[in-house]
XYZ file of N, CA and C in Angstrom:
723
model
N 163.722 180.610 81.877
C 163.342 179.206 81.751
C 164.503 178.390 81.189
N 164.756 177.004 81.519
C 165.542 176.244 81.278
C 165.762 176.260 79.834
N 164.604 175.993 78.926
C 165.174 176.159 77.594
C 164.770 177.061 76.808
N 164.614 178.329 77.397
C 164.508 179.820 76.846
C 165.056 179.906 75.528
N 165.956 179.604 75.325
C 167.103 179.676 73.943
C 166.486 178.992 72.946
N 166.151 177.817 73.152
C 166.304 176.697 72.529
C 164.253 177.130 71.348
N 163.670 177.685 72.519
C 162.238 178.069 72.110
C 162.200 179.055 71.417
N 162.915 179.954 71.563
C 163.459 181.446 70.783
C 163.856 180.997 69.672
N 164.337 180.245 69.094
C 165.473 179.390 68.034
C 163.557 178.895 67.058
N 163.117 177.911 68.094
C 161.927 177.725 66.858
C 161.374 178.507 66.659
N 160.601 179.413 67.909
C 159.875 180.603 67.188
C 160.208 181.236 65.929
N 161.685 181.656 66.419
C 162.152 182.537 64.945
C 162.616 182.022 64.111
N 162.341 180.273 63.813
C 162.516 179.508 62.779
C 164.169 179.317 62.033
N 165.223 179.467 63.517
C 166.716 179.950 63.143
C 167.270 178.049 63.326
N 165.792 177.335 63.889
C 166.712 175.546 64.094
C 166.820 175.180 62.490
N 167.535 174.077 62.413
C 168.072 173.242 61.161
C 166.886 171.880 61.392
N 167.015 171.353 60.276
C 165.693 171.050 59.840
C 165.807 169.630 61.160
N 166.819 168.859 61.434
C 167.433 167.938 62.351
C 166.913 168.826 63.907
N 167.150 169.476 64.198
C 167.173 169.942 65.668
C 165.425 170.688 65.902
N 164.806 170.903 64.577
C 163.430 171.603 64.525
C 162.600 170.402 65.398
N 163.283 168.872 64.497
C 162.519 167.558 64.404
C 162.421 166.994 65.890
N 163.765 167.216 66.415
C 164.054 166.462 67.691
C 163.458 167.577 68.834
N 163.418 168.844 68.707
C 162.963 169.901 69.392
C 161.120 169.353 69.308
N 160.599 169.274 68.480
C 159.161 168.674 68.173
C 158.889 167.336 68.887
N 159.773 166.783 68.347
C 159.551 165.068 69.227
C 159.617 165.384 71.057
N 160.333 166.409 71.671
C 160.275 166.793 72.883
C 159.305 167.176 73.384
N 158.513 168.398 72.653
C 157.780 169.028 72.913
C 156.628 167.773 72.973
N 156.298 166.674 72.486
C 155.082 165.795 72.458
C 155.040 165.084 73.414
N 156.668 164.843 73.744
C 156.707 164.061 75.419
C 157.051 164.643 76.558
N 157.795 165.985 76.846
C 157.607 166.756 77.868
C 156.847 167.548 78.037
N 156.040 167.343 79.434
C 155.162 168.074 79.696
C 155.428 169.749 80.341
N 156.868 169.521 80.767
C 157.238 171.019 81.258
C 157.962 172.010 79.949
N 158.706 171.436 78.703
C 158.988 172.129 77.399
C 157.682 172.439 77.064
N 156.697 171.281 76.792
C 155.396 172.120 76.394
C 155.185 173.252 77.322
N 154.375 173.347 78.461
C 153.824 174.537 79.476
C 154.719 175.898 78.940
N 156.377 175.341 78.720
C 157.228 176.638 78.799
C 157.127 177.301 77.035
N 156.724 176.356 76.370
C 156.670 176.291 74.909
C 155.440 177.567 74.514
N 154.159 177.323 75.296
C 153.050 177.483 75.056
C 153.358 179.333 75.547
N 153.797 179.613 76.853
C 154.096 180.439 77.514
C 154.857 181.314 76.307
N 156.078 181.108 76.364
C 156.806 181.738 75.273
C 155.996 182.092 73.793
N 155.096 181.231 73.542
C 154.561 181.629 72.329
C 153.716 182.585 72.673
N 152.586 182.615 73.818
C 152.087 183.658 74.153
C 152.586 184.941 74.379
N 154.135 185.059 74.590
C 154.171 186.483 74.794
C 154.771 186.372 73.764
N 154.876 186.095 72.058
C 155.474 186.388 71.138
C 154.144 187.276 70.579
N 153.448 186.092 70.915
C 151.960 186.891 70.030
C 151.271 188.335 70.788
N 151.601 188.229 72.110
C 151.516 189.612 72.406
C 152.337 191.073 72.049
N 153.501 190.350 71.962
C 154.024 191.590 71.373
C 153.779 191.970 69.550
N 153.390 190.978 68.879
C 153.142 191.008 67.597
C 151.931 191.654 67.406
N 151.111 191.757 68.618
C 149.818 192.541 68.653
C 150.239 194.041 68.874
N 151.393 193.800 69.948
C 151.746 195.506 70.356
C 152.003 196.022 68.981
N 153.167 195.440 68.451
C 153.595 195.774 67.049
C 152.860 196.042 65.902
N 152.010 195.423 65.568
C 150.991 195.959 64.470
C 150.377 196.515 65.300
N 149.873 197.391 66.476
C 148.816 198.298 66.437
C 149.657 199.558 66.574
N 151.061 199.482 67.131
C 152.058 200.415 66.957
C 152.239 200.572 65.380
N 152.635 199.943 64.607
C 152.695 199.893 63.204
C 151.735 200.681 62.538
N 150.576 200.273 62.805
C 149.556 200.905 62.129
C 149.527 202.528 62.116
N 149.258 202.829 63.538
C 149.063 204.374 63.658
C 150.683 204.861 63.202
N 151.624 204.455 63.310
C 153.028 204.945 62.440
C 152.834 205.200 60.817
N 151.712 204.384 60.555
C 151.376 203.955 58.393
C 150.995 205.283 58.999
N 149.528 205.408 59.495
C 148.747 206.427 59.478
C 149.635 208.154 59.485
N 150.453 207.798 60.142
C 151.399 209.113 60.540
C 151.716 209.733 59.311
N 152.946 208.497 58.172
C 153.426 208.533 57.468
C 152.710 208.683 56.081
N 151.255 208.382 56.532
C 150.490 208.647 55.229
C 150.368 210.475 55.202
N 149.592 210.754 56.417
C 149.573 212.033 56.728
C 150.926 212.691 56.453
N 151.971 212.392 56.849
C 153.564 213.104 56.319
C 153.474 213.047 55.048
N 153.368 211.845 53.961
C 153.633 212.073 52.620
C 152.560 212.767 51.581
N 151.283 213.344 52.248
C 150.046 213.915 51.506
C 151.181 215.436 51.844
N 151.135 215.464 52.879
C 151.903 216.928 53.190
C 152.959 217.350 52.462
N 153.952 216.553 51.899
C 155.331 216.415 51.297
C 154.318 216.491 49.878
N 153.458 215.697 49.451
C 153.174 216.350 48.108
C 152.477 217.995 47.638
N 151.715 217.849 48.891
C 151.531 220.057 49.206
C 152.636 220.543 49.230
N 153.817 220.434 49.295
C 154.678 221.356 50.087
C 155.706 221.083 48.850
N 155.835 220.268 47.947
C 156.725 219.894 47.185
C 157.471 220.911 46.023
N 156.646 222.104 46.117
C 157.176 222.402 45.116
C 158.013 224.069 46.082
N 157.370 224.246 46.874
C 158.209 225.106 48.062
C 158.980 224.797 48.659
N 159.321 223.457 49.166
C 160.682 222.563 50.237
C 161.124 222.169 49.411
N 162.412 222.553 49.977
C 163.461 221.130 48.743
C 163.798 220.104 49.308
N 163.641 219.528 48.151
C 163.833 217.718 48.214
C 164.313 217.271 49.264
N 165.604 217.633 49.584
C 166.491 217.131 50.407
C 166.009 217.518 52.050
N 165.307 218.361 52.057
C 164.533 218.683 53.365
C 163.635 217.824 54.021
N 163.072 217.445 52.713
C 161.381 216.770 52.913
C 162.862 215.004 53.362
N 162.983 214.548 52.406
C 164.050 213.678 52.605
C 164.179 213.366 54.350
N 164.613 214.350 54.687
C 165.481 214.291 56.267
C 164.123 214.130 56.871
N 163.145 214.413 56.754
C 161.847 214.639 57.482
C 161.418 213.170 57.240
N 161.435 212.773 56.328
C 160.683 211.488 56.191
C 161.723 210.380 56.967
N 163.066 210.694 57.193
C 163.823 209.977 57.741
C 163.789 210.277 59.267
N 163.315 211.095 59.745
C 163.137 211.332 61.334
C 162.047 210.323 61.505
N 161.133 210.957 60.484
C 159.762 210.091 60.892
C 159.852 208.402 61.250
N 160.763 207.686 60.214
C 160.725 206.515 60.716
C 161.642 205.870 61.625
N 162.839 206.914 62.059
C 163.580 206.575 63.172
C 163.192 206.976 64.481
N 161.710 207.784 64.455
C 160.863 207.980 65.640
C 159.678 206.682 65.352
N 159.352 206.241 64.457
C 158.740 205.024 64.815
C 159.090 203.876 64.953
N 160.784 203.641 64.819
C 161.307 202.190 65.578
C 161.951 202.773 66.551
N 161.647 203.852 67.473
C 162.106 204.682 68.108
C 160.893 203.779 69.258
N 159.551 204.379 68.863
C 158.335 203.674 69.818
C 158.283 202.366 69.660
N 157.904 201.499 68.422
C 157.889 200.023 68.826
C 158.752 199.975 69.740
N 160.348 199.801 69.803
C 161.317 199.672 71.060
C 160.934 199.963 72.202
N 160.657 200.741 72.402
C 160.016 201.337 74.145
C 158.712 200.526 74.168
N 157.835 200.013 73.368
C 156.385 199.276 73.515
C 157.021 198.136 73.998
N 158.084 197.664 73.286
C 158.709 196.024 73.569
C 159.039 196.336 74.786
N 160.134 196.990 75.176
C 161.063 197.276 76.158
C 159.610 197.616 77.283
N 159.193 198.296 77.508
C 157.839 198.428 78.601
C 157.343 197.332 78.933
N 156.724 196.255 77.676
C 156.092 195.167 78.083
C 156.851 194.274 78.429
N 158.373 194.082 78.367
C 159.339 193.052 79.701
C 158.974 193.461 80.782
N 159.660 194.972 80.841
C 159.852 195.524 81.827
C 158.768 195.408 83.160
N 157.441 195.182 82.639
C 156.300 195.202 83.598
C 155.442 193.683 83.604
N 156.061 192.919 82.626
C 155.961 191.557 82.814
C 156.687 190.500 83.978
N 155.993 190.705 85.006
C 156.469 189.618 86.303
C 156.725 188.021 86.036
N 157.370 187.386 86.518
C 157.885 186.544 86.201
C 158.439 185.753 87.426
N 158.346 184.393 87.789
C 158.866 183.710 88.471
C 159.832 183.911 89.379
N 161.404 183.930 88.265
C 162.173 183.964 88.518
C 163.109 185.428 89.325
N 162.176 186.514 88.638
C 163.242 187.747 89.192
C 161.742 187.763 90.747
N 161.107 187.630 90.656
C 159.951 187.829 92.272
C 160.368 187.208 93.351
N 161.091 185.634 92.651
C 161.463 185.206 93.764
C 162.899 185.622 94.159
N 163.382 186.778 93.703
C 164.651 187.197 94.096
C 164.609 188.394 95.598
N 163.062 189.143 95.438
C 162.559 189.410 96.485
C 162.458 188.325 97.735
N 161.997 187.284 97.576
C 161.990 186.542 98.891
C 163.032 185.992 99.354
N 163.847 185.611 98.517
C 164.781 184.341 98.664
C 165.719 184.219 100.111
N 166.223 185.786 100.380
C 166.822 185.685 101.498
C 166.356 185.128 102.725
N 164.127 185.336 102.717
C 163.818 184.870 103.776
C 163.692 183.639 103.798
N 164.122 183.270 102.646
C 164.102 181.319 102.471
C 165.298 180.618 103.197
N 166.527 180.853 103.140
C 167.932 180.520 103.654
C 168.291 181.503 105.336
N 167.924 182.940 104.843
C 168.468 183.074 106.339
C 169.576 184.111 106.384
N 170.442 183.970 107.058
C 171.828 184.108 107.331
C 172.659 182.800 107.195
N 173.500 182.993 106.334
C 174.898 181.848 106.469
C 175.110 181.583 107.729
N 175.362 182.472 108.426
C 175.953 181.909 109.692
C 175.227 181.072 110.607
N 173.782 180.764 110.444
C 172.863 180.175 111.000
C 173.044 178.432 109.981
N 173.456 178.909 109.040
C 173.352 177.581 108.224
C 174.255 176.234 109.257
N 173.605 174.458 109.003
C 174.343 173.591 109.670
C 175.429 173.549 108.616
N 176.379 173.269 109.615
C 178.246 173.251 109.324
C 177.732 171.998 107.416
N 176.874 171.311 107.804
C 176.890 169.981 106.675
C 176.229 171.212 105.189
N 175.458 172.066 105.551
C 174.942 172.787 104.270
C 175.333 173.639 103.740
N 176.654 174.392 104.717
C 177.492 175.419 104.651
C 178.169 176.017 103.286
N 178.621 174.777 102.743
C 179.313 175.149 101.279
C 178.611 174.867 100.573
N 177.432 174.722 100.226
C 176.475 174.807 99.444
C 175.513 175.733 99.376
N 175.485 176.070 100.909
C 174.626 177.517 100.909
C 175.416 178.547 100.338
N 176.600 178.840 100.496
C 177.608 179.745 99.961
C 177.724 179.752 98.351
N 177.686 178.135 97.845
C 177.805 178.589 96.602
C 176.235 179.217 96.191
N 175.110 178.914 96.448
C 174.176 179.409 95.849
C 173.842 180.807 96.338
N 174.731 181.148 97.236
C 174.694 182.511 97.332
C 175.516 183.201 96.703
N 176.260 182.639 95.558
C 177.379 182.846 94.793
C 176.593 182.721 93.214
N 175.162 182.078 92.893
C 174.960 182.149 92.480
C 175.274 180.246 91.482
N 175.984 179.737 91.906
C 176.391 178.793 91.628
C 175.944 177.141 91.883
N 174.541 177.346 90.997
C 173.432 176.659 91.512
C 174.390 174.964 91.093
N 174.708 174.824 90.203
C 175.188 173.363 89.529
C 176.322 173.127 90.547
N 177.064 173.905 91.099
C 178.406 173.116 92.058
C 177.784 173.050 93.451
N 176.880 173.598 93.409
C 175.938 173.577 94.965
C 174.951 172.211 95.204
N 174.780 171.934 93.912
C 173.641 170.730 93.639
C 175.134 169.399 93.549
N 176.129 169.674 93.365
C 177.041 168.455 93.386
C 177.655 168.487 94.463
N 177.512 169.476 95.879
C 177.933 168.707 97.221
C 176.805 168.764 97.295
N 175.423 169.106 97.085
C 174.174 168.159 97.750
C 173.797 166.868 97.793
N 174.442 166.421 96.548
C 174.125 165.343 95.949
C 174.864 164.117 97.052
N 175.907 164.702 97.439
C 176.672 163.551 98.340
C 176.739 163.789 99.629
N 175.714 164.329 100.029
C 175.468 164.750 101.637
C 174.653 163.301 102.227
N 174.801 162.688 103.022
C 173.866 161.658 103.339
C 174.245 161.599 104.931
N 173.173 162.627 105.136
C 172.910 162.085 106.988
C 171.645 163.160 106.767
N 171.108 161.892 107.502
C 169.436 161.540 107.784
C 169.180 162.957 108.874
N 170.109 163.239 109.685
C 169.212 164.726 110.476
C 168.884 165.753 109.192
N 169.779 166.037 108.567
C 169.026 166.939 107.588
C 168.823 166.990 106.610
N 168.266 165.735 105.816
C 167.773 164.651 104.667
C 166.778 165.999 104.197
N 165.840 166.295 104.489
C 164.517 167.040 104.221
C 165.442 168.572 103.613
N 166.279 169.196 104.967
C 167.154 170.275 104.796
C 167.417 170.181 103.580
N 168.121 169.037 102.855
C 169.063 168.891 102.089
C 168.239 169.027 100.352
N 166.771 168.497 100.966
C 166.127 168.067 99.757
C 165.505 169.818 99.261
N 165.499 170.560 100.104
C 164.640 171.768 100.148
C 165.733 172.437 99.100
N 167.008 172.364 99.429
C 167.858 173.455 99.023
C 167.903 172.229 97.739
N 167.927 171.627 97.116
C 168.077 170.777 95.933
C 166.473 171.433 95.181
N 165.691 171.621 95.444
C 164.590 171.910 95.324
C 164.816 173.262 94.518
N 165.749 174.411 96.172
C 165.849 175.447 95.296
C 166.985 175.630 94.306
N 168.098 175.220 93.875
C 168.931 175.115 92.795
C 168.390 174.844 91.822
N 167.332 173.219 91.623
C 166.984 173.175 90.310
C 165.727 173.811 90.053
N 165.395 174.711 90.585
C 164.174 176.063 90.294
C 165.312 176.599 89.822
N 166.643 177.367 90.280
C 166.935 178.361 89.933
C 168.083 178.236 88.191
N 167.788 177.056 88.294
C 168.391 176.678 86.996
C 167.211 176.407 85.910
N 166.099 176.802 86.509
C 164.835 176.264 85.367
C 164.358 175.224 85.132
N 165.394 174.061 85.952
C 164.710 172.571 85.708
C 164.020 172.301 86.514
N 162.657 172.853 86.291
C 161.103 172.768 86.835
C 160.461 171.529 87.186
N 160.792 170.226 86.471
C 159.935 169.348 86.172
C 161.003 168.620 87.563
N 162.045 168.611 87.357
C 163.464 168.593 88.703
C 162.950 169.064 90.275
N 162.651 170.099 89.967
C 162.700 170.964 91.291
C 161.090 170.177 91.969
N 160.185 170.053 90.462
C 158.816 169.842 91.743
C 158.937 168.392 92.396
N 159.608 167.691 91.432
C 159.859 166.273 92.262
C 160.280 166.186 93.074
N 161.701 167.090 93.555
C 161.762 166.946 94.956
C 161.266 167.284 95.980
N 160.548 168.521 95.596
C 159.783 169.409 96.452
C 158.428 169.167 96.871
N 157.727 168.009 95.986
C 156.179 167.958 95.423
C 156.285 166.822 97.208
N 157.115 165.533 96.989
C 156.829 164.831 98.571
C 156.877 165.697 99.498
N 158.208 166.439 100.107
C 158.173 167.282 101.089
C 156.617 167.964 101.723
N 156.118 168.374 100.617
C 154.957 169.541 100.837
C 153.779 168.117 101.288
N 153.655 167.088 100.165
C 152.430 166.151 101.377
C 153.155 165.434 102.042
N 154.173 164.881 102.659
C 154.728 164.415 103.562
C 155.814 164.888 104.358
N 155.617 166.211 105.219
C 157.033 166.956 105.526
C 157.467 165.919 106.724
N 158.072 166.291 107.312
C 159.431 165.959 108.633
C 159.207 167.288 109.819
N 158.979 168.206 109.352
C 159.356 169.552 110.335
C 158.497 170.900 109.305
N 157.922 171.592 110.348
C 156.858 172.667 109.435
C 157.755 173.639 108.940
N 159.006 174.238 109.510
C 159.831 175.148 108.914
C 159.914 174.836 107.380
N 160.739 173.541 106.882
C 160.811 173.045 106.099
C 159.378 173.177 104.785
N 158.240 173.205 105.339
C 156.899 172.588 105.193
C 156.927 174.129 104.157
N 157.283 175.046 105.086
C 156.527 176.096 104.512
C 157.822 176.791 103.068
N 158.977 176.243 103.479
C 160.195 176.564 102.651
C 159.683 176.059 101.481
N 159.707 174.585 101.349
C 158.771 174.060 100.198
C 157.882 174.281 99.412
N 156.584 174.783 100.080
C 155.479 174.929 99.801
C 156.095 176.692 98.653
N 156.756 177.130 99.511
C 157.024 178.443 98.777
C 157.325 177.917 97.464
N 159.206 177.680 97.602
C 159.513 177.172 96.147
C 158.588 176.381 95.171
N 157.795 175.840 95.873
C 157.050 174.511 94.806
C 155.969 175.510 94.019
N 154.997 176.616 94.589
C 154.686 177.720 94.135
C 155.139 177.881 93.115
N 156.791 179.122 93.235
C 157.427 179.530 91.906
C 157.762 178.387 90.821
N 157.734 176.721 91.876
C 158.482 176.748 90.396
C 156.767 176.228 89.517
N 155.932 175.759 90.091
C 154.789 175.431 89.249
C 154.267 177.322 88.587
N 154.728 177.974 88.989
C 155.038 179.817 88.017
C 155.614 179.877 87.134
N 156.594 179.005 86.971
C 157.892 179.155 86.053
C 157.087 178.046 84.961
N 156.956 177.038 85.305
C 156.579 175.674 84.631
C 155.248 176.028 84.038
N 154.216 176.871 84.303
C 153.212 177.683 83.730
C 151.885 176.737 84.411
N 152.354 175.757 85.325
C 150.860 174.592 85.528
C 150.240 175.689 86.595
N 149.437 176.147 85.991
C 148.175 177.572 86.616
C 147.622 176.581 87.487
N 146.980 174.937 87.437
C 146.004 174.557 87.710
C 146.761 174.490 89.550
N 147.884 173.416 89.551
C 148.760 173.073 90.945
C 148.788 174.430 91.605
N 149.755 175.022 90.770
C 149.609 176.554 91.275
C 148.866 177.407 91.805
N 147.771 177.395 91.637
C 146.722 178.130 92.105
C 145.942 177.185 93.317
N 146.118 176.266 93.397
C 145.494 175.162 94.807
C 146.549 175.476 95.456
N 147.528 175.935 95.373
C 149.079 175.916 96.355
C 148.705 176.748 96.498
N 148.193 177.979 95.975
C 148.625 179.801 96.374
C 147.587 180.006 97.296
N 146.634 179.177 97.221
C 145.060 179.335 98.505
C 145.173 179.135 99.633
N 146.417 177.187 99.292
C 146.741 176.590 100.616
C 147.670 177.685 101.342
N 148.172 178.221 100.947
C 149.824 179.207 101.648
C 149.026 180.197 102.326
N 148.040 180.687 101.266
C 147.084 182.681 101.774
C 146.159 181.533 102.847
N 145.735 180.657 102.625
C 144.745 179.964 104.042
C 145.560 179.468 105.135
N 146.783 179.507 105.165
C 147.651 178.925 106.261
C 148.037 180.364 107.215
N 147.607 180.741 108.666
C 147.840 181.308 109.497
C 149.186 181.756 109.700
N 149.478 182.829 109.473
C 150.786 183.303 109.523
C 152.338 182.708 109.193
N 151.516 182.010 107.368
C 152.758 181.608 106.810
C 153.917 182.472 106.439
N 154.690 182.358 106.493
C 156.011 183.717 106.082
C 156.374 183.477 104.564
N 155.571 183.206 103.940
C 155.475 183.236 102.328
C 154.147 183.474 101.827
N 153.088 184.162 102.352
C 152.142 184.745 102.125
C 152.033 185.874 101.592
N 153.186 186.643 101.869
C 153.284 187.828 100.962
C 153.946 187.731 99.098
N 154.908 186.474 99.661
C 155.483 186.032 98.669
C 154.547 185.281 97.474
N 153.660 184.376 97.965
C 152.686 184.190 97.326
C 151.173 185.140 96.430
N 151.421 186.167 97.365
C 150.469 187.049 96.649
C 151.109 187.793 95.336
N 152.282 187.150 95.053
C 152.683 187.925 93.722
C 152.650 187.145 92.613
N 152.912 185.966 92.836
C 152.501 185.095 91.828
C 150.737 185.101 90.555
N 151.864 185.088 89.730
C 150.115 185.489 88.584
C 150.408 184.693 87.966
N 149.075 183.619 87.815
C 148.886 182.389 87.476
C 147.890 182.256 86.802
């Protein structure tokens, strides 16, 4: 998400008392920092759930280890029991880690799903028009911001819509959500050409995924699965909203 960093910073309470204030005053007037705000806090609190119930049965472990260490105390020496009690808790930030690390790992997300489709969104380069050419290249380079500054100065009307789709997908792939649906949001009720129609309709999907609005999102994901052999129907069935 666009301001991934910036939400990580309040959560873990690392802003200065100036940037907490102005970060707050945002959050009351953007509606896409909030959605992404709310999101992020939810999976803080999920893992804080993983963590204390991991935590707990680790106490429990360690209670059971130190009743044992007082049986055994006068047969083991010190320095034994010692090393034992020190395995024990470098095997239990041993598991929280893998609980965290699991729950990314199987947490779907916008941005890496639509890395599955994307190729069927653009194509082949070599199919690209000569006018979209170096822009398709850079974002196949990954180079969404120098791709969005020859879009920006493209102006011929045959592939106005073309032009708006791939602007659409750069500022998805940069996270600026609230960006991407504006351009994308006319296209989808007023297209030019159905190719286009359905290019749109895809991206506008992920990015209302990314942006967390379940409500748009989920009227889009019906319209795409109710549309007769859309070629983002599969793409759409991954979205969890």
């Amino acid at each position: 998400m666009k301001n991934f960093e910036r939400i990580e910073k309040y959560l873990f309470g690392t802003m200065d008392a100036a940037e907490q204030s102005n970060f707050e005053n945002e959050l009351a007037t953007d509606a896409v920092l909030a959605a992404e705000f709310q999101v992020q806090k939810a999976e803080h609190r999920a893992m804080d759930l993983l963590l204390q119930q991991d935590l707990k049965s680790q106490m429990a472990a360690w209670k059971s280890e130190q009743a044992e260490q007082t049986t055994t105390a006068r047969t083991v020496p010190m320095m034994q029991v010692s090393h034992r009690s020190n395995w024990m808790r470098l095997a239990a930030a041993a598991s929280v880690l893998l609980v965290l690390g699991f729950f990314w790992l199987i947490r779907p997300n916008a941005q890496g799903v639509f890395d599955e489709y994307s190729g069927t969104l653009r194509g082949n380069l070599s199919d690209a028009p000569e006018v979209l050419r170096p822009a398709e290249e850079l974002v196949g380079q990954e180079k969404y911001a120098d791709a969005l500054a020859i879009l920006e100065k493209i102006n011929d009307p045959d592939w106005d819509e073309s032009v708006r789709v791939l602007r659409g997908e750069c500022q998805f792939r940069l996270k600026n959500y609230a960006a991407a649906a504006a351009i994308l949001e006319p296209i989808v009720k007023n297209p030019v050409g159905s190719d286009n129609l359905r290019k749109a309709e895809f991206l506008l999907l992920y990015t209302y995924w990314g942006a967390g609005n379940s409500t748009a999102g989920k009227a889009l994901k019906e319209k795409i699965l109710a549309t007769p052999n859309h070629p983002f129907a599969a793409a759409a069935e991954e979205v969890k909203l």
